[in-house]
mmCIF file of C-alpha atoms in Angstrom:
data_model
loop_
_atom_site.group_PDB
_atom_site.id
_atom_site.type_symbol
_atom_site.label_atom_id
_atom_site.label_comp_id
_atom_site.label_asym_id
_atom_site.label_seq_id
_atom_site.Cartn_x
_atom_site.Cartn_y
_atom_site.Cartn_z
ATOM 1 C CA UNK R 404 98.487 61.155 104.582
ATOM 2 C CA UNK R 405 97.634 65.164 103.803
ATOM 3 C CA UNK R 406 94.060 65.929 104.871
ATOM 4 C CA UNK R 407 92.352 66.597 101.613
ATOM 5 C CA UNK R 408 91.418 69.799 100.411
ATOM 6 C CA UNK R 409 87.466 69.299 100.726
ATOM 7 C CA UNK R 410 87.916 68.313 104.164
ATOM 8 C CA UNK R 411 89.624 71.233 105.270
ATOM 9 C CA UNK R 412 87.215 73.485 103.215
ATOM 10 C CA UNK R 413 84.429 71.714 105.199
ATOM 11 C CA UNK R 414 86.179 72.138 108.673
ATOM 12 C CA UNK R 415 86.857 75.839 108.091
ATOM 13 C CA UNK R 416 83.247 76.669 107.080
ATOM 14 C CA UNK R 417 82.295 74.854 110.397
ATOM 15 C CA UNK R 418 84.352 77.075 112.238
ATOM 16 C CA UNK R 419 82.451 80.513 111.041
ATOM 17 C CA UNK R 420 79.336 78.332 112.483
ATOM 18 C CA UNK R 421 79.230 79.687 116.619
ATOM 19 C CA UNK R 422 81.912 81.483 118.543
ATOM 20 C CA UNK R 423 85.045 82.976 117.594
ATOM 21 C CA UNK R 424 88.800 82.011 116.825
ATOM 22 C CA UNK R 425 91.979 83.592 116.355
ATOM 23 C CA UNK R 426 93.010 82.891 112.967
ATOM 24 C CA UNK R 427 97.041 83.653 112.978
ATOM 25 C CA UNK R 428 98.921 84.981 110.071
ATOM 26 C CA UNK R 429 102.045 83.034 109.161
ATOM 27 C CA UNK R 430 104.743 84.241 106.601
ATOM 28 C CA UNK R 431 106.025 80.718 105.674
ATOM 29 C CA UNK R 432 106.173 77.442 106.063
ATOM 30 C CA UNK R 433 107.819 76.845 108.516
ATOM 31 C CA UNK R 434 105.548 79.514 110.863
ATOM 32 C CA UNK R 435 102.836 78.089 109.448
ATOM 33 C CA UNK R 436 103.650 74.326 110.664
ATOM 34 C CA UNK R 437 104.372 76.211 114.062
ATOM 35 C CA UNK R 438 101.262 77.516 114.414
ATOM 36 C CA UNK R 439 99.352 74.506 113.856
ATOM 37 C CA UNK R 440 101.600 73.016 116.170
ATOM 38 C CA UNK R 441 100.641 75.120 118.684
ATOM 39 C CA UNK R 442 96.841 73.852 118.255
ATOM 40 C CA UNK R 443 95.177 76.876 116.356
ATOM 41 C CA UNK R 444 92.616 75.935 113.922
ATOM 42 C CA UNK R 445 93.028 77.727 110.838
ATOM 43 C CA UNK R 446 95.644 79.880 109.401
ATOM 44 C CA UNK R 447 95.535 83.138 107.081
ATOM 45 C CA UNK R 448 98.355 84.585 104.781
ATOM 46 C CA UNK R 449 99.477 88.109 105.300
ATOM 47 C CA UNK R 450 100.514 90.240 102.032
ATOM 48 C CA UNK R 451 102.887 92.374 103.869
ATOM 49 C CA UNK R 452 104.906 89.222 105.859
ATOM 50 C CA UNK R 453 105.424 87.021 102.888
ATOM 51 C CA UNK R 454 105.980 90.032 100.453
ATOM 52 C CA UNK R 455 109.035 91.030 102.962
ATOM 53 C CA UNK R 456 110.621 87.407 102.971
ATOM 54 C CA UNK R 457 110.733 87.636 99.213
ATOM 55 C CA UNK R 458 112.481 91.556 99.466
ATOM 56 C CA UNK R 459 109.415 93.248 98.289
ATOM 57 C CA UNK R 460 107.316 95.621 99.820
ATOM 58 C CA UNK R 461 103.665 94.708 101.064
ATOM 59 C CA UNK R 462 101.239 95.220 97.992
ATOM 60 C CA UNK R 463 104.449 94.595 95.218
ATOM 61 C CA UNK R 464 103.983 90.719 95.074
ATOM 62 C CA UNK R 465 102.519 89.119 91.887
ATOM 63 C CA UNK R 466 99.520 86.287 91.548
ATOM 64 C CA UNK R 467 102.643 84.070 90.835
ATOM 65 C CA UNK R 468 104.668 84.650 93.995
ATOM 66 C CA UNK R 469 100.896 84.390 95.916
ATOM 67 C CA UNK R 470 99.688 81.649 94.168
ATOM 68 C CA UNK R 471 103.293 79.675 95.028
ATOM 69 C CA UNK R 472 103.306 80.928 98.058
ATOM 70 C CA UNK R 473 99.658 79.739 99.376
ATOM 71 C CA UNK R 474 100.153 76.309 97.017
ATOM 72 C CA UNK R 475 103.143 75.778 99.963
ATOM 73 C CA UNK R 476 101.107 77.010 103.012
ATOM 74 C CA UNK R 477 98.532 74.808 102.007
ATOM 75 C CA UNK R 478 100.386 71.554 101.495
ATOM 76 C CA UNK R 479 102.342 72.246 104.349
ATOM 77 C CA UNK R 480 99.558 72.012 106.821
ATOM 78 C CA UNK R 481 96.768 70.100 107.434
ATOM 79 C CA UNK R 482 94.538 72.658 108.773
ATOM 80 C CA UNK R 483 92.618 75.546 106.475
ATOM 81 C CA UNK R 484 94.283 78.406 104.813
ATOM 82 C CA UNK R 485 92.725 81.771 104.728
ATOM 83 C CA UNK R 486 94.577 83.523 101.329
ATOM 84 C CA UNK R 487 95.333 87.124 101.391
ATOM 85 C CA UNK R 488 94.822 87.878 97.983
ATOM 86 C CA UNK R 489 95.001 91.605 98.015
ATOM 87 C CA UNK R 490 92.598 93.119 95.777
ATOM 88 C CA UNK R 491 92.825 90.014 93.117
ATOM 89 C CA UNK R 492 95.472 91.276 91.316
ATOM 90 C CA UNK R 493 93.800 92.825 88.663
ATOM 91 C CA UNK R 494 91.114 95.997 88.670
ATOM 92 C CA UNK R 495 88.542 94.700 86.140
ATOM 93 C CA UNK R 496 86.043 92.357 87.232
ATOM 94 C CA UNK R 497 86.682 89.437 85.102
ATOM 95 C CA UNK R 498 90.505 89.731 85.567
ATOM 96 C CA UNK R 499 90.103 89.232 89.214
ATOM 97 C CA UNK R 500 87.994 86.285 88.341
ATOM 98 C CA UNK R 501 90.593 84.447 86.331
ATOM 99 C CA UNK R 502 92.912 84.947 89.095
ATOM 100 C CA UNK R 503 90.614 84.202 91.935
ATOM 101 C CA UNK R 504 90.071 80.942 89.901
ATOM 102 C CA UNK R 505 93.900 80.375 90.053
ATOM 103 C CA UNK R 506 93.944 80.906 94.159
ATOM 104 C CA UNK R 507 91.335 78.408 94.385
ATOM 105 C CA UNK R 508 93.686 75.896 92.523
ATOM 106 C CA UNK R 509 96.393 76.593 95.307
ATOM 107 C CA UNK R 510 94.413 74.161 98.066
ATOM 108 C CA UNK R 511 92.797 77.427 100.269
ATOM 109 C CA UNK R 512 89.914 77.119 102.476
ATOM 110 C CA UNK R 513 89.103 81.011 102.025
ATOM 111 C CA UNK R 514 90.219 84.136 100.038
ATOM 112 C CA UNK R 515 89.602 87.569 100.577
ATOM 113 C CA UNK R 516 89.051 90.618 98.460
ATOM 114 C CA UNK R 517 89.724 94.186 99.159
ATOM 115 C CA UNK R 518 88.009 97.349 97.800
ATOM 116 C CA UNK R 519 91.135 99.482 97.951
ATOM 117 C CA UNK R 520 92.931 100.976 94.614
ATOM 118 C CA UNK R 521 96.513 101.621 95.483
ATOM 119 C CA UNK R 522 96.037 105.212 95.104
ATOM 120 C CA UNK R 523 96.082 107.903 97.849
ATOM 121 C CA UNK R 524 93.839 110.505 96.072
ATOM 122 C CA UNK R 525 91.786 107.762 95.190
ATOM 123 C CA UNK R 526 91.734 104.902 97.635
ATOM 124 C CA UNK R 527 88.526 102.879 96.733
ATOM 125 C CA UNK R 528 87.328 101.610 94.141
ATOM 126 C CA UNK R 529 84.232 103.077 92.748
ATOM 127 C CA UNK R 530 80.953 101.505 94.810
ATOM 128 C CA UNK R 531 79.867 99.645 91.404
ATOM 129 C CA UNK R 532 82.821 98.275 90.420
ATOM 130 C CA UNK R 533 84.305 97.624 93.960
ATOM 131 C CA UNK R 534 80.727 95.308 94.163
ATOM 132 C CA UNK R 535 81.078 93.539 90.385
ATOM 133 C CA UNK R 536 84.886 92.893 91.782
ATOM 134 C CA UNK R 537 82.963 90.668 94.305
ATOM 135 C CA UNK R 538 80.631 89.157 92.023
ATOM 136 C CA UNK R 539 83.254 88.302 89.929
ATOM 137 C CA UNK R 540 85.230 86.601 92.537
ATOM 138 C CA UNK R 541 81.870 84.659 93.862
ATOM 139 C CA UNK R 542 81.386 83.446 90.385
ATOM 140 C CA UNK R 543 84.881 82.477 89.995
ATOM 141 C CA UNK R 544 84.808 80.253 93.150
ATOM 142 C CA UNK R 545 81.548 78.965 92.686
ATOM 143 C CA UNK R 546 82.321 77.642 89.323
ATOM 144 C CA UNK R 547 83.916 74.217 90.584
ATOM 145 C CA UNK R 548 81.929 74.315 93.803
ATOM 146 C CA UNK R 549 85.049 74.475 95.961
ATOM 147 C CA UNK R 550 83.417 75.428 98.710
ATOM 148 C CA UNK R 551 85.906 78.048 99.300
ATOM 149 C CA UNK R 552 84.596 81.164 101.560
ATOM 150 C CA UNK R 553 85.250 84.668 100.281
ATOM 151 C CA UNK R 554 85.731 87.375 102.523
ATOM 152 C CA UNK R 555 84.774 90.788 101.340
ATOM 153 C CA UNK R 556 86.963 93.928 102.568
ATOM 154 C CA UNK R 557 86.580 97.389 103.117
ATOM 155 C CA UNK R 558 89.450 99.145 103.615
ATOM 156 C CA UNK R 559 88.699 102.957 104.290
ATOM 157 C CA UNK R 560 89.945 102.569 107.971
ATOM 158 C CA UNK R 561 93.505 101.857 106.842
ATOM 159 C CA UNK R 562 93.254 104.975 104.017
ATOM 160 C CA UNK R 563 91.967 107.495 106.782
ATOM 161 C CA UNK R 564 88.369 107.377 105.291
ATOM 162 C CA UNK R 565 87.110 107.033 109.112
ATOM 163 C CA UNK R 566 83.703 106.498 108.136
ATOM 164 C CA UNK R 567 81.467 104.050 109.704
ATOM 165 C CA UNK R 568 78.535 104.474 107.412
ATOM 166 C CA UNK R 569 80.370 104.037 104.110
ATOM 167 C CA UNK R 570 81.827 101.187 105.389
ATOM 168 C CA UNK R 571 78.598 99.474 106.408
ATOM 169 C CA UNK R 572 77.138 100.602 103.265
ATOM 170 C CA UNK R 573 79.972 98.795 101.530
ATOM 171 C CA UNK R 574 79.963 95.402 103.737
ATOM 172 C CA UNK R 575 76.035 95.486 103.233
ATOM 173 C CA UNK R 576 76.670 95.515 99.612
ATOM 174 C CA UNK R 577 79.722 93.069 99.241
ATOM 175 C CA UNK R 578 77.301 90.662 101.688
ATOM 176 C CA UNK R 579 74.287 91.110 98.816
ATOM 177 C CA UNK R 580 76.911 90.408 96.130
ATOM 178 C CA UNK R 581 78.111 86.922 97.753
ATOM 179 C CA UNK R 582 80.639 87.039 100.399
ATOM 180 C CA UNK R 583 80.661 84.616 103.107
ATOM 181 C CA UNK R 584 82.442 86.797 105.573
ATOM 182 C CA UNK R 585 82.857 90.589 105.947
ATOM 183 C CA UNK R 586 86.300 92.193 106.806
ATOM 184 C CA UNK R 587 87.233 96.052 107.792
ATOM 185 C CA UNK R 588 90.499 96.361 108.655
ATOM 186 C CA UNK R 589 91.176 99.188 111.070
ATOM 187 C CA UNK R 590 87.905 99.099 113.199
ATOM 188 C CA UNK R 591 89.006 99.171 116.738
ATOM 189 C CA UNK R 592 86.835 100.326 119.091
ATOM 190 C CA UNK R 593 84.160 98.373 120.722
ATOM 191 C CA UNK R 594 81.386 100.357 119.160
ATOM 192 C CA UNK R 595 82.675 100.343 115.637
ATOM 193 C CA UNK R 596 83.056 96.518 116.164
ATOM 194 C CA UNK R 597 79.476 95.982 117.312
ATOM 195 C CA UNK R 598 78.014 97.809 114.789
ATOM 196 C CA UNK R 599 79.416 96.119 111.983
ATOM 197 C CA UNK R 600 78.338 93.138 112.823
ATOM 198 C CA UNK R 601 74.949 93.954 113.740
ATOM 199 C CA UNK R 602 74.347 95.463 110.635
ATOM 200 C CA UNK R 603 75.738 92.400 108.716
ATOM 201 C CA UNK R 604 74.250 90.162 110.622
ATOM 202 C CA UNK R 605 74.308 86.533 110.535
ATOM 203 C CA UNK R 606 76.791 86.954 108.314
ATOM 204 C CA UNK R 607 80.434 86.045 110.477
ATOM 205 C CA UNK R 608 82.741 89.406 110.675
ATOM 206 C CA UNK R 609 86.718 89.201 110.987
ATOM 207 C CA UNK R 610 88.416 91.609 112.802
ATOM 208 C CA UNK R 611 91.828 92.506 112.598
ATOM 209 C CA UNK R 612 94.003 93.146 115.971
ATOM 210 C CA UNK R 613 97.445 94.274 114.191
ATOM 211 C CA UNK R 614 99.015 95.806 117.136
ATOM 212 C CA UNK R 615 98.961 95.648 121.217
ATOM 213 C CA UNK R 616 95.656 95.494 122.316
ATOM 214 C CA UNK R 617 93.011 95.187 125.199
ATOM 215 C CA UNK R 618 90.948 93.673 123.365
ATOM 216 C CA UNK R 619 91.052 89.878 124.073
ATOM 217 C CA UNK R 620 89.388 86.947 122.265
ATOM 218 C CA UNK R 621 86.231 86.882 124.918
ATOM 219 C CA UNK R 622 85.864 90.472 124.660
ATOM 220 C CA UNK R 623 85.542 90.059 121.029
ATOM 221 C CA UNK R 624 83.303 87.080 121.117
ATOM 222 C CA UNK R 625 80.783 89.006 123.116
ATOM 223 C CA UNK R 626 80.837 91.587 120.548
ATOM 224 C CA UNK R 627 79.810 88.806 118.233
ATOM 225 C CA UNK R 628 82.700 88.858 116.202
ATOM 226 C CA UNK R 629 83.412 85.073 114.602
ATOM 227 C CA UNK R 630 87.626 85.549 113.594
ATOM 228 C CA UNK R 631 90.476 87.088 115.220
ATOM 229 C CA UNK R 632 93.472 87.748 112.765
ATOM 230 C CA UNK R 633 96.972 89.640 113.149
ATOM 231 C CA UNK R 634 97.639 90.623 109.933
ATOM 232 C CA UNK R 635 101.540 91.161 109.446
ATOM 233 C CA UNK R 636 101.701 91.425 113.314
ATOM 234 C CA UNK R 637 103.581 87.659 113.968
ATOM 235 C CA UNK R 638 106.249 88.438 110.713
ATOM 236 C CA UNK R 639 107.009 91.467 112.198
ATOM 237 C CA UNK R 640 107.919 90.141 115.441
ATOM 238 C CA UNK R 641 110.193 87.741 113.600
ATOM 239 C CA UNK R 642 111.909 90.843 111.705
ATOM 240 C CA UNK R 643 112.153 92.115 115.705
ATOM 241 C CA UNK R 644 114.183 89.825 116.611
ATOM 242 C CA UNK R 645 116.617 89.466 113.436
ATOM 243 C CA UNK R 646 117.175 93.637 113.206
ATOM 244 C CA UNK R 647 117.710 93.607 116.972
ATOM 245 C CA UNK R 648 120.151 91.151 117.032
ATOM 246 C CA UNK R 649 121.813 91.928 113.905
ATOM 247 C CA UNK R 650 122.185 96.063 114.304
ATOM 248 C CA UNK R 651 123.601 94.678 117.840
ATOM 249 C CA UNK R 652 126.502 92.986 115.296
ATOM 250 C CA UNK R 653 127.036 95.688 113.263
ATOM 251 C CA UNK R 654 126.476 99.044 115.718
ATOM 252 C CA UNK R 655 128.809 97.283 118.716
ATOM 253 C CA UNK R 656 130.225 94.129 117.333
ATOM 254 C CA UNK R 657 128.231 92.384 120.757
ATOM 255 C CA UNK R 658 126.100 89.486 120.742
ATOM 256 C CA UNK R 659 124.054 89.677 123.653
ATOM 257 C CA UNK R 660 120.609 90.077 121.915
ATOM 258 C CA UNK R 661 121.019 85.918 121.014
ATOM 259 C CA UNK R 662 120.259 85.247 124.863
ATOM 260 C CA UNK R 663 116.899 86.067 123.951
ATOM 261 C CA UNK R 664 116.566 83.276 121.122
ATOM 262 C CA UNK R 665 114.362 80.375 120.860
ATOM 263 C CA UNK R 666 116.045 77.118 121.532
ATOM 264 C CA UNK R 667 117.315 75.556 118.733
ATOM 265 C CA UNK R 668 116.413 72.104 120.002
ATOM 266 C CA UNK R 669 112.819 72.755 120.619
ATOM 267 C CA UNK R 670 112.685 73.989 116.838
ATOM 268 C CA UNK R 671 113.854 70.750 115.876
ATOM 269 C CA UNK R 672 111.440 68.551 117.864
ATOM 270 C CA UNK R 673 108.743 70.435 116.542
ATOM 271 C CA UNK R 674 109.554 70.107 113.214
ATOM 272 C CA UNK R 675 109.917 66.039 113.394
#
């Protein structure tokens, strides 16, 4: 029998209680069941890898395609689901509410929220409204008592806004406005790390590790950080493999690259 939803909501808010886990990002199903059957705790969604198995580009899905998409993650596992839901699909405050309401319908332990517009020139949303977007979202998930976390994001690191400051000012502010867990993607170095989450503090910070790194998950645990996740990272290994293998076909007519495949047969026990 599926664990039920309130069980995994309750295990996943247990695990922002002490120390710190990798929370991978699967692009399927099927990765999905593979990563819980490689023990990890928790999964998240990543925009970019499901967007890509559906032919889109990362940020061109719709709260249908998500909202499908996590209702599958989430019934294919029985272990919480962090939802990427982008910046809620929707710029005014109580249109990301309706459709926050409709992610929490999908079975997900968590859902984040992002501050960022879409728009180079532009690429946050106004202070104000990027903090009534959280509100909203709080309000929205609070209004069944799901117990679903919400993760505010700040995401001037990824839009070359390489300022510290603003974006402690605006995980201070998403914190006072009700999110359970704070989220710039892009911090990297140890120092930018530790002072985010000393200055949102005891609130749990996630930190994103998208590429090869030195930073390992007891490096990051000293620095206090609570969740580990890859982003798009696993999906585009998968793509890796598939481009390598297939320009192989198509530039030489050679096959070699399927030496490097994982066995068929230990695919198939593992998804008995």
């Amino acid at each position: 029998m599926p664990l039920p939803t309130a069980d995994k909501r309750a295990a996943f808010r247990k695990l922002h209680e002490s120390g710190c886990f990798i929370i991978p990002n699967p692009f399927d199903v099927g990765s999905a069941r593979a990563l819980q059957h490689l023990g990890f705790k928790a999964l998240a969604s990543t925009s970019a890898g499901f967007a890509w198995t559906i032919a889109k580009a990362d940020n061109r899905v719709t709260v249908d395609d998500v909202c499908d998409h996590l209702t599958a993650l989430c019934a294919a596992v029985d272990i919480p689901v962090n939802a990427d839901f982008e910046g809620g699909f929707a710029v005014e405050p109580d249109k990301v509410a309706a459709n926050v309401a409709r992610g929490v319908k999908t079975g997900v332990a968590g859902l984040s929220i992002e501050d960022s517009t879409g728009d180079a020139a532009n690429p946050l949303f106004e202070h104000k409204l990027a903090v009534e977007r959280i509100k909203a979202a709080r309000k929205a998930i609070d209004a069944d008592n799901s117990g679903v976390l919400l993760t505010g994001r700040c995401e001037a690191f990824l839009w070359g806004k390489k300022d510290l400051n603003l974006v402690i000012e605006r995980l201070q502010a998403y914190s006072e406005a009700g999110a359970d867990v704070l989220y710039s993607p892009g911090i990297a170095t140890k120092e930018e790390i530790s002072a985010v989450v000393k200055a949102v503090a005891p609130k749990p910070v996630n930190l994103l590790i998208g590429g090869a790194s030195e930073l390992t998950l007891q490096s990051v645990a000293d620095l206090g950080v609570r969740r580990i996740s890859v982003g798009g990272a696993l999906a585009r290994m998968a793509w890796t493999g598939v481009m390598k293998a297939a320009k192989e076909m198509a530039e030489k007519g050679t096959f070699t690259e399927f030496a490097n495949g994982y066995p068929g047969g230990e695919l198939n026990k593992m998804f008995k």
